[in-house]
Short mmCIF file of C-alpha atoms in Angstrom, two decimals:
data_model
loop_
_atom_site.label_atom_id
_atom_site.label_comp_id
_atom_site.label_asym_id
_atom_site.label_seq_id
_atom_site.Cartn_x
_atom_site.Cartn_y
_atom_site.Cartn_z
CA UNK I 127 -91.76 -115.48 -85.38
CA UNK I 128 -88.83 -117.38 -82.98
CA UNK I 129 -86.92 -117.14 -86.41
CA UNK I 130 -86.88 -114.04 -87.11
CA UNK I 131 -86.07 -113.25 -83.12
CA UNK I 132 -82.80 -115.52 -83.32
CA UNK I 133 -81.60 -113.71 -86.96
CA UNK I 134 -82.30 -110.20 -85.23
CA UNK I 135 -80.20 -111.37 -81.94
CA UNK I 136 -77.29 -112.98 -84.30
CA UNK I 137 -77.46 -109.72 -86.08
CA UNK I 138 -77.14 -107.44 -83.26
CA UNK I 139 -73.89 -109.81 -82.05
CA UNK I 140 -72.00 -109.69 -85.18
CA UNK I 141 -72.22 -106.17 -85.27
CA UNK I 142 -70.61 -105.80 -81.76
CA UNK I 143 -67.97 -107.95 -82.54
CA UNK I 144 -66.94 -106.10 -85.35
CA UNK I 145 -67.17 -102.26 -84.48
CA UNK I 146 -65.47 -103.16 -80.55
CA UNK I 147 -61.57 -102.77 -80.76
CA UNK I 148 -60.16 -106.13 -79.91
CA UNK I 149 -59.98 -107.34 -76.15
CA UNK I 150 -62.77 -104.32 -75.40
CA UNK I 151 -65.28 -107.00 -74.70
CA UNK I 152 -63.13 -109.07 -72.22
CA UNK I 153 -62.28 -106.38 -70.28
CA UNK I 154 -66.06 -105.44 -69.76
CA UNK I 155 -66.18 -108.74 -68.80
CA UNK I 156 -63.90 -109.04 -66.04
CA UNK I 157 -64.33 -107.63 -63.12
CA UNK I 158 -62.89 -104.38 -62.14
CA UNK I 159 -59.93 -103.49 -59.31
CA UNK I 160 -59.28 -100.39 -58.50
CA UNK I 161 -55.24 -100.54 -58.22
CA UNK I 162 -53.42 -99.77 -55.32
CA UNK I 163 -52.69 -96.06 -55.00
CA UNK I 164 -48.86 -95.85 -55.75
CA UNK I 165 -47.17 -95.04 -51.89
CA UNK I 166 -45.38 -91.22 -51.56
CA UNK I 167 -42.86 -90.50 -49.15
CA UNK I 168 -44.01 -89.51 -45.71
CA UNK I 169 -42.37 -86.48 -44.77
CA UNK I 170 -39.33 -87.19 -42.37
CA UNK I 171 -37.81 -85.22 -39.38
CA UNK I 172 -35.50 -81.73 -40.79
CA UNK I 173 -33.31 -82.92 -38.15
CA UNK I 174 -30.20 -84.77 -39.74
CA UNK I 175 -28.99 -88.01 -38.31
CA UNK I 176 -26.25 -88.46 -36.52
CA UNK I 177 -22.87 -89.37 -38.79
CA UNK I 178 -21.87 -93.26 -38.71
CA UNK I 179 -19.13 -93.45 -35.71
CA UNK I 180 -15.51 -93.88 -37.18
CA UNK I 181 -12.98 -95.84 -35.08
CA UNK I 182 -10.71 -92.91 -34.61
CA UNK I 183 -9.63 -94.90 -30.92
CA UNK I 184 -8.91 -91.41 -29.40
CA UNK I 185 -8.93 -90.22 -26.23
CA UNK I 186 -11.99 -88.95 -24.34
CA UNK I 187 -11.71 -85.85 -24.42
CA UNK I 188 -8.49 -85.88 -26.90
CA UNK I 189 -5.15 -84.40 -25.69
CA UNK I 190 -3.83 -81.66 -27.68
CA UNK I 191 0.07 -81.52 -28.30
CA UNK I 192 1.42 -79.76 -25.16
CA UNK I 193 -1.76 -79.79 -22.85
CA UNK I 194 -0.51 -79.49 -19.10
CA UNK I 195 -1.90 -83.38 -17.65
CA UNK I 196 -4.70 -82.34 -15.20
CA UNK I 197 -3.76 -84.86 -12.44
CA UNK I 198 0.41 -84.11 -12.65
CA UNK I 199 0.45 -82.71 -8.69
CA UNK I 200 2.49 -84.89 -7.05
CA UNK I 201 5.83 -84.13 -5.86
CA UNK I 202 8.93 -85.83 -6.09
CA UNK I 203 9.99 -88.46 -3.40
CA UNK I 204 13.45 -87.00 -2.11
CA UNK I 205 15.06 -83.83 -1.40
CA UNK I 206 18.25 -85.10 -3.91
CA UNK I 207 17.67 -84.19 -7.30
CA UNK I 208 19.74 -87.14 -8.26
CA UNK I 209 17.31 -89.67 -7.07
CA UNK I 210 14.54 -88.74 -8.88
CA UNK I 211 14.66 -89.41 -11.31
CA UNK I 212 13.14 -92.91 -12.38
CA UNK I 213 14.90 -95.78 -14.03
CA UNK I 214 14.50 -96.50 -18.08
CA UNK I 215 16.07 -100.04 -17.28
CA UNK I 216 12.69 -101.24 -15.95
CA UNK I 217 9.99 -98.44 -16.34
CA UNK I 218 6.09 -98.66 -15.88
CA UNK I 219 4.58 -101.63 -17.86
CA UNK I 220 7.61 -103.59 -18.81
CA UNK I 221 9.65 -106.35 -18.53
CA UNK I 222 13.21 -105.14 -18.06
CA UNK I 223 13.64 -107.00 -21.90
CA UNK I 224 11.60 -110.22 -20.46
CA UNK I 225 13.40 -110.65 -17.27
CA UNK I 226 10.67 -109.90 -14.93
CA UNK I 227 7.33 -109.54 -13.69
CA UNK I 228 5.33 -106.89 -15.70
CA UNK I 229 6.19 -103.70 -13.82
CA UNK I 230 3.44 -101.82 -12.33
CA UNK I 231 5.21 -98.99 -10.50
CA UNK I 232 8.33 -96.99 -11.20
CA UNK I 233 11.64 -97.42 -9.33
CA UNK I 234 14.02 -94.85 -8.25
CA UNK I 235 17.55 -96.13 -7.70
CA UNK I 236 18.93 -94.66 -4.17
CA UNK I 237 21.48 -95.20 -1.55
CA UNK I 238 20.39 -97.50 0.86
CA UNK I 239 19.13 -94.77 3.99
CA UNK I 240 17.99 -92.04 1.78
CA UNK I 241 14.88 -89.97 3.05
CA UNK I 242 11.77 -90.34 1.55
CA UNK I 243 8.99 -87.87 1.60
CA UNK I 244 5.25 -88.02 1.00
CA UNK I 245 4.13 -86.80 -2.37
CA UNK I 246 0.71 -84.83 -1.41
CA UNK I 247 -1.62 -84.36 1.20
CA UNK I 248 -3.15 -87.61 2.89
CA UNK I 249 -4.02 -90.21 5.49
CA UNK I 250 -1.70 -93.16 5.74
CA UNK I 251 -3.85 -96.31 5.51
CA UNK I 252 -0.75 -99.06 5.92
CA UNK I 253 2.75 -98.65 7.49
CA UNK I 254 4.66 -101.85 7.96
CA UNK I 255 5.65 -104.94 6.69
CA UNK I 256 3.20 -106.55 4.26
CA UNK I 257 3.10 -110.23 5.95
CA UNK I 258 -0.48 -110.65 6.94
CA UNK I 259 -2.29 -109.17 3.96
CA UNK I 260 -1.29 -109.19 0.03
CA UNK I 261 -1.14 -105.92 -1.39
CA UNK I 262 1.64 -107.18 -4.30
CA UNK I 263 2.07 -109.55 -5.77
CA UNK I 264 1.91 -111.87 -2.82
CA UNK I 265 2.39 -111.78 0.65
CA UNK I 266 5.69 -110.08 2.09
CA UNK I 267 6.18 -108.68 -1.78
CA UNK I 268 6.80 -105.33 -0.79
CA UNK I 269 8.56 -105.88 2.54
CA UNK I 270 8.12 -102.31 4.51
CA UNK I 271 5.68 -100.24 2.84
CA UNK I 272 3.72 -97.03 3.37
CA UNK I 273 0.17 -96.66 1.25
CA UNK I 274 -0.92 -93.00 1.38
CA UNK I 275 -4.97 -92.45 0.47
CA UNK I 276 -4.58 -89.10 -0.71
CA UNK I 277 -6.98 -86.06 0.40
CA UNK I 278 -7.27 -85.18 -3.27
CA UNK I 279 -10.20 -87.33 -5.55
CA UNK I 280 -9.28 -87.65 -9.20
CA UNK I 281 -12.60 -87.38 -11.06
CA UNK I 282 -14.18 -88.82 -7.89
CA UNK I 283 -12.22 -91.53 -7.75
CA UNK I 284 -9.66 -92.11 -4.37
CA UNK I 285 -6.24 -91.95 -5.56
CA UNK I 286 -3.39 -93.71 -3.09
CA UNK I 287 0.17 -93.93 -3.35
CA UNK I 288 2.42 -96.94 -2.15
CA UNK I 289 6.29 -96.79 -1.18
CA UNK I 290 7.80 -100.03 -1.24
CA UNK I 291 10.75 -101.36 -0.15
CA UNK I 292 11.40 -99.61 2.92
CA UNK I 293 14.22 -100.01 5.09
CA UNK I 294 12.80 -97.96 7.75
CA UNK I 295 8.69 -96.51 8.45
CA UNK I 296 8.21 -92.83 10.10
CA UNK I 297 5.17 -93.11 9.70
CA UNK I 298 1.41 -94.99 11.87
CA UNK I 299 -1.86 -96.27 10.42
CA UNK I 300 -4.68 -93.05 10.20
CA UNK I 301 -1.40 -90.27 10.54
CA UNK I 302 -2.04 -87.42 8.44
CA UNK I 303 0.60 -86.43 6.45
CA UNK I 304 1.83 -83.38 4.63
CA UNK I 305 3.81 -82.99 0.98
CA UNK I 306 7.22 -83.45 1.70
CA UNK I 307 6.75 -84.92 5.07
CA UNK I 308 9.55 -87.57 6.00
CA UNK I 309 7.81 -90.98 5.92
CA UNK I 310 10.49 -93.27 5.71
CA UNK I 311 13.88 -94.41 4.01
CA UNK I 312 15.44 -96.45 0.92
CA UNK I 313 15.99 -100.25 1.62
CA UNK I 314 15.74 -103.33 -0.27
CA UNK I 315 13.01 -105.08 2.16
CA UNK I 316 10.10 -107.28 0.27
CA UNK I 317 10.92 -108.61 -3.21
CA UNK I 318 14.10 -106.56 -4.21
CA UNK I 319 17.48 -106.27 -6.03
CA UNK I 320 19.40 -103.55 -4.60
CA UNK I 321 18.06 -100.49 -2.89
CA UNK I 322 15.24 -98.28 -4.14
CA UNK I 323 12.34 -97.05 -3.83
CA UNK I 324 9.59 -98.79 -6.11
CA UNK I 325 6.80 -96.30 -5.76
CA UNK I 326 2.54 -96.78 -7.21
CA UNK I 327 -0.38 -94.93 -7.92
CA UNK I 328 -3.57 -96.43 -7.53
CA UNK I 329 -6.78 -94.83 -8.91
CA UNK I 330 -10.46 -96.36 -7.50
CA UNK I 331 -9.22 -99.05 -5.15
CA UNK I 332 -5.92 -99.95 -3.22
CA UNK I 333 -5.15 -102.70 -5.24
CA UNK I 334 -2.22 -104.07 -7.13
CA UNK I 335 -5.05 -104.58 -10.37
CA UNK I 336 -5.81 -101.36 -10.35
CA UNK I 337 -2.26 -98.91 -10.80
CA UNK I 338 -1.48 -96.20 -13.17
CA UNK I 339 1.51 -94.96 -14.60
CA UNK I 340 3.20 -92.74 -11.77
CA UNK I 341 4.64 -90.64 -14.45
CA UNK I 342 1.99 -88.95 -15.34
CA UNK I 343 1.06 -88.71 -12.24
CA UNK I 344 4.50 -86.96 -10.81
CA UNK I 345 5.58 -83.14 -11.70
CA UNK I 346 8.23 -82.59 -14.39
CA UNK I 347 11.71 -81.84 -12.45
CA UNK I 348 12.73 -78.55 -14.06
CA UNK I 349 13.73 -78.20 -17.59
CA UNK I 350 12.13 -81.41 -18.52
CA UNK I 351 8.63 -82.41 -19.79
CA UNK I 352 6.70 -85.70 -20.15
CA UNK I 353 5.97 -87.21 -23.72
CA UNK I 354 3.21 -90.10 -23.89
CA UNK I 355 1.19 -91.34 -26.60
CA UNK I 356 -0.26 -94.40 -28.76
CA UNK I 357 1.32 -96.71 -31.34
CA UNK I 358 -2.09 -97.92 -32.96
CA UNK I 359 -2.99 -100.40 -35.72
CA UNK I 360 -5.07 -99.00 -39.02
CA UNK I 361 -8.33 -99.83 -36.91
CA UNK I 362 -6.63 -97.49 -34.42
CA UNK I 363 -6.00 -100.45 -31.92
CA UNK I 364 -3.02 -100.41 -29.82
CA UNK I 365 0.36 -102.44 -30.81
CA UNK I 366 1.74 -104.24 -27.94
CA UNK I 367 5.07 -105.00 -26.40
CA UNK I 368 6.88 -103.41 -29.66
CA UNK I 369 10.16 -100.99 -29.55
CA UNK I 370 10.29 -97.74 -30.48
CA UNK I 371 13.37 -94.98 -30.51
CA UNK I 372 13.37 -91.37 -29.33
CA UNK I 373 16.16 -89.37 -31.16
CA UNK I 374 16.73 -85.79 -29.53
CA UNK I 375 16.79 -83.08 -32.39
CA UNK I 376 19.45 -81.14 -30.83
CA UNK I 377 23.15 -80.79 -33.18
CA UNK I 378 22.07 -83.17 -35.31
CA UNK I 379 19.76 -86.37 -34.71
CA UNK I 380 21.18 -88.28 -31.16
CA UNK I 381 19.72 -90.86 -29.82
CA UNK I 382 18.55 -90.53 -26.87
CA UNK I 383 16.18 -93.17 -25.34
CA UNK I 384 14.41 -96.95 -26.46
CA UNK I 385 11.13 -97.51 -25.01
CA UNK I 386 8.73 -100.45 -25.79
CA UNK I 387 4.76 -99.92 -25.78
CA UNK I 388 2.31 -101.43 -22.64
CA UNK I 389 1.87 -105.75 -23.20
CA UNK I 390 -1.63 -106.29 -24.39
CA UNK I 391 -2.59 -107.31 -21.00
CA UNK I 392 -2.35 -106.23 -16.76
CA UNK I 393 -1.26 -103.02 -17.83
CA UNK I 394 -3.34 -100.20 -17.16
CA UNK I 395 -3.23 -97.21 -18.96
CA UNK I 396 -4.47 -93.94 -17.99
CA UNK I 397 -8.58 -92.96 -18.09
CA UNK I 398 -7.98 -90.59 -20.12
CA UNK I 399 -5.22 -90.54 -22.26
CA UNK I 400 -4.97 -93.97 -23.25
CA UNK I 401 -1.53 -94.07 -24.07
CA UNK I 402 0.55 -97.23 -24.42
CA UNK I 403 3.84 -95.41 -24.63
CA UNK I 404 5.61 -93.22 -22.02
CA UNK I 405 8.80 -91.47 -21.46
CA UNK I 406 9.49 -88.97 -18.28
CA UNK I 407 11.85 -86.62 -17.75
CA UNK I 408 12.69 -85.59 -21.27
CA UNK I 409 15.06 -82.07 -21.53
CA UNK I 410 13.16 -79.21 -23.36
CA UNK I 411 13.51 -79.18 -26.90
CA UNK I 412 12.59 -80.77 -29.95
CA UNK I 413 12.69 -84.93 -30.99
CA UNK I 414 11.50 -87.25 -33.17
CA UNK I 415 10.15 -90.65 -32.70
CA UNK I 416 10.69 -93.52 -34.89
CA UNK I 417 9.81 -97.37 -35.50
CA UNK I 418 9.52 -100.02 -37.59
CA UNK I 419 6.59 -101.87 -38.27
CA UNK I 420 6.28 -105.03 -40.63
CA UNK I 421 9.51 -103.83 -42.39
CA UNK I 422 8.10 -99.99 -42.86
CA UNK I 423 9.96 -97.07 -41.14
CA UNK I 424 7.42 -95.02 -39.10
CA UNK I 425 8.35 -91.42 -37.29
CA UNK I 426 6.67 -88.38 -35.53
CA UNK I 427 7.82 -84.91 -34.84
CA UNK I 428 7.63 -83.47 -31.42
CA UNK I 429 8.48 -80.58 -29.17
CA UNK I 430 8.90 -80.62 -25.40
CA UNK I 431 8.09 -78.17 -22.95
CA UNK I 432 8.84 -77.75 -19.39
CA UNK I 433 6.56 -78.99 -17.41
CA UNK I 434 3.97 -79.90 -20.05
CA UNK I 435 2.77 -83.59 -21.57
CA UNK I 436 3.17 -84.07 -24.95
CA UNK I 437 1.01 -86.52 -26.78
CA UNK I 438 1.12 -88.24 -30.11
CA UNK I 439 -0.39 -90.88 -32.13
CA UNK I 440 1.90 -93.16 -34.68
CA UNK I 441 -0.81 -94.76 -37.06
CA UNK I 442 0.94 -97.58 -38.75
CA UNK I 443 -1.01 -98.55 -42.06
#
């Protein structure tokens, strides 16, 4: 009887071995997983993201060609037209071609005794000779000076303006003072070659580390405008302490002024702006700007208007 038990069992196996597609019986075998359900998306924000920055280096908020400069209110420093003018020989930011000191004012060549007169409303805050505390260089580096904290904030920041080189001071300490008010005269006191007036704006503090480029600062005499822009590398960085040529479109191409871009350092440019290049007092009418750059010619196009700043950007590649 066990026989015929194991023949029927052998039986039965052969047959399911046979009929079962191959691999069928292992996989009833092993033991079953239930895969992973495949992940979907989950739905995202409609709200696109904001674009990758680009170094673009421009001013906050950017200058168009011929915008009026929102802080250019204060007057002149003499009654002579003749005086003020500023000198190109050693403007804002330079060196006089490596000579001196970086320059952190502007100087107006005048005969020694010429009136000066106070820019814009104010409080004077120092009259006298700088011998006790620095506010120059060093001690005794301005000789006579006036400092001016003016009434007027620039985006709420005090703004103060410093005469230097004073032969005489009309002027005492907390004496309010009016635009065109007679505060003192042309000398050659302090650290000086010659008479003239070497005049500052400071924005924020009354500090030598913290001046601005007075012409931006000063109104256009009349006929003339301001132009002021930025000489930047490909990643829009400024290029220091290199030439460039202003040629006056007037008759044909003249030349008409060299200027050199802000050193890389303890020069401070405007908040704003951001310029590295200046040049005051230009006539009304049209220009061109050119320089050269790793052996390539670079130039820009510009108009002046009277009164007005004119801003560009040179982009060298």
């Amino acid at each position: 009887m066990l026989g015929v038990v194991l023949a029927l069992i052998c039986l039965i196996a052969a047959l399911v071995f046979v009929s079962w597609p191959e691999g069928t019986l292992a996989a009833i075998l092993q033991p079953t997983h239930t895969p992973s359900p495949t992940p979907t998306a989950m739905p995202t924000s409609t709200s696109t993201p904001p674009p990758v920055p680009t170094a673009t280096h421009s001013p906050s908020p950017t200058p168009t060609v011929g915008e009026p400069q929102a802080h250019q209110w204060l007057e002149r420093p003499f009654n002579e037209e003749e005086y003020n003018e500023p000198t190109r020989y050693y403007p804002y930011g330079s060196t006089g071609g490596g000579k001196y000191r970086i320059h952190r004012g502007a100087d107006f060549p005048g005969v020694f005794g010429t009136p000066i007169f106070a820019a814009a409303r104010g409080c004077v805050i120092l009259a006298g000779e700088d011998a006790r505390v620095i506010y120059g260089e060093r001690l005794g580096f301005y000789g006579q000076v006036v400092v001016i904290q003016l009434q007027e904030q620039c985006r709420g920041q005090k703004v103060y303006v410093l005469y230097g080189h004073l032969s005489q001071v009309y002027v005492h300490f907390l004496q309010e003072v009016e635009p065109g008010e007679l505060i003192g005269e042309v000398g050659m006191s302090g650290v000086a070659i010659g008479p003239h007036l070497h005049l500052e704006v400071r924005l924020g503090r009354n500090s030598y580390q913290d001046t601005r480029n007075p012409e931006l600062w000063l109104r256009s005499l009349p006929g003339k405008g301001t132009l002021l822009g930025r000489l930047v590398d490909v990643n829009g960085q400024p290029i220091p302490a290199h030439p460039l040529t202003v040629y006056r479109l007037e008759g044909g191409e003249r030349r008409w002024q060299d200027i050199t871009t802000y050193p890389a350092t303890d020069v401070n440019a405007d908040d704003e702006w951001k310029e590295n290049f200046v040049l005051g007092d230009l006539p009304t009418g049209d220009y061109v700007v050119k320089t050269y750059v790793n052996g390539h010619l670079y130039t820009e196009e510009f108009a002046v208007r009277e009164g007005e700043t004119t801003y560009i950007i040179i982009e060298v590649a």
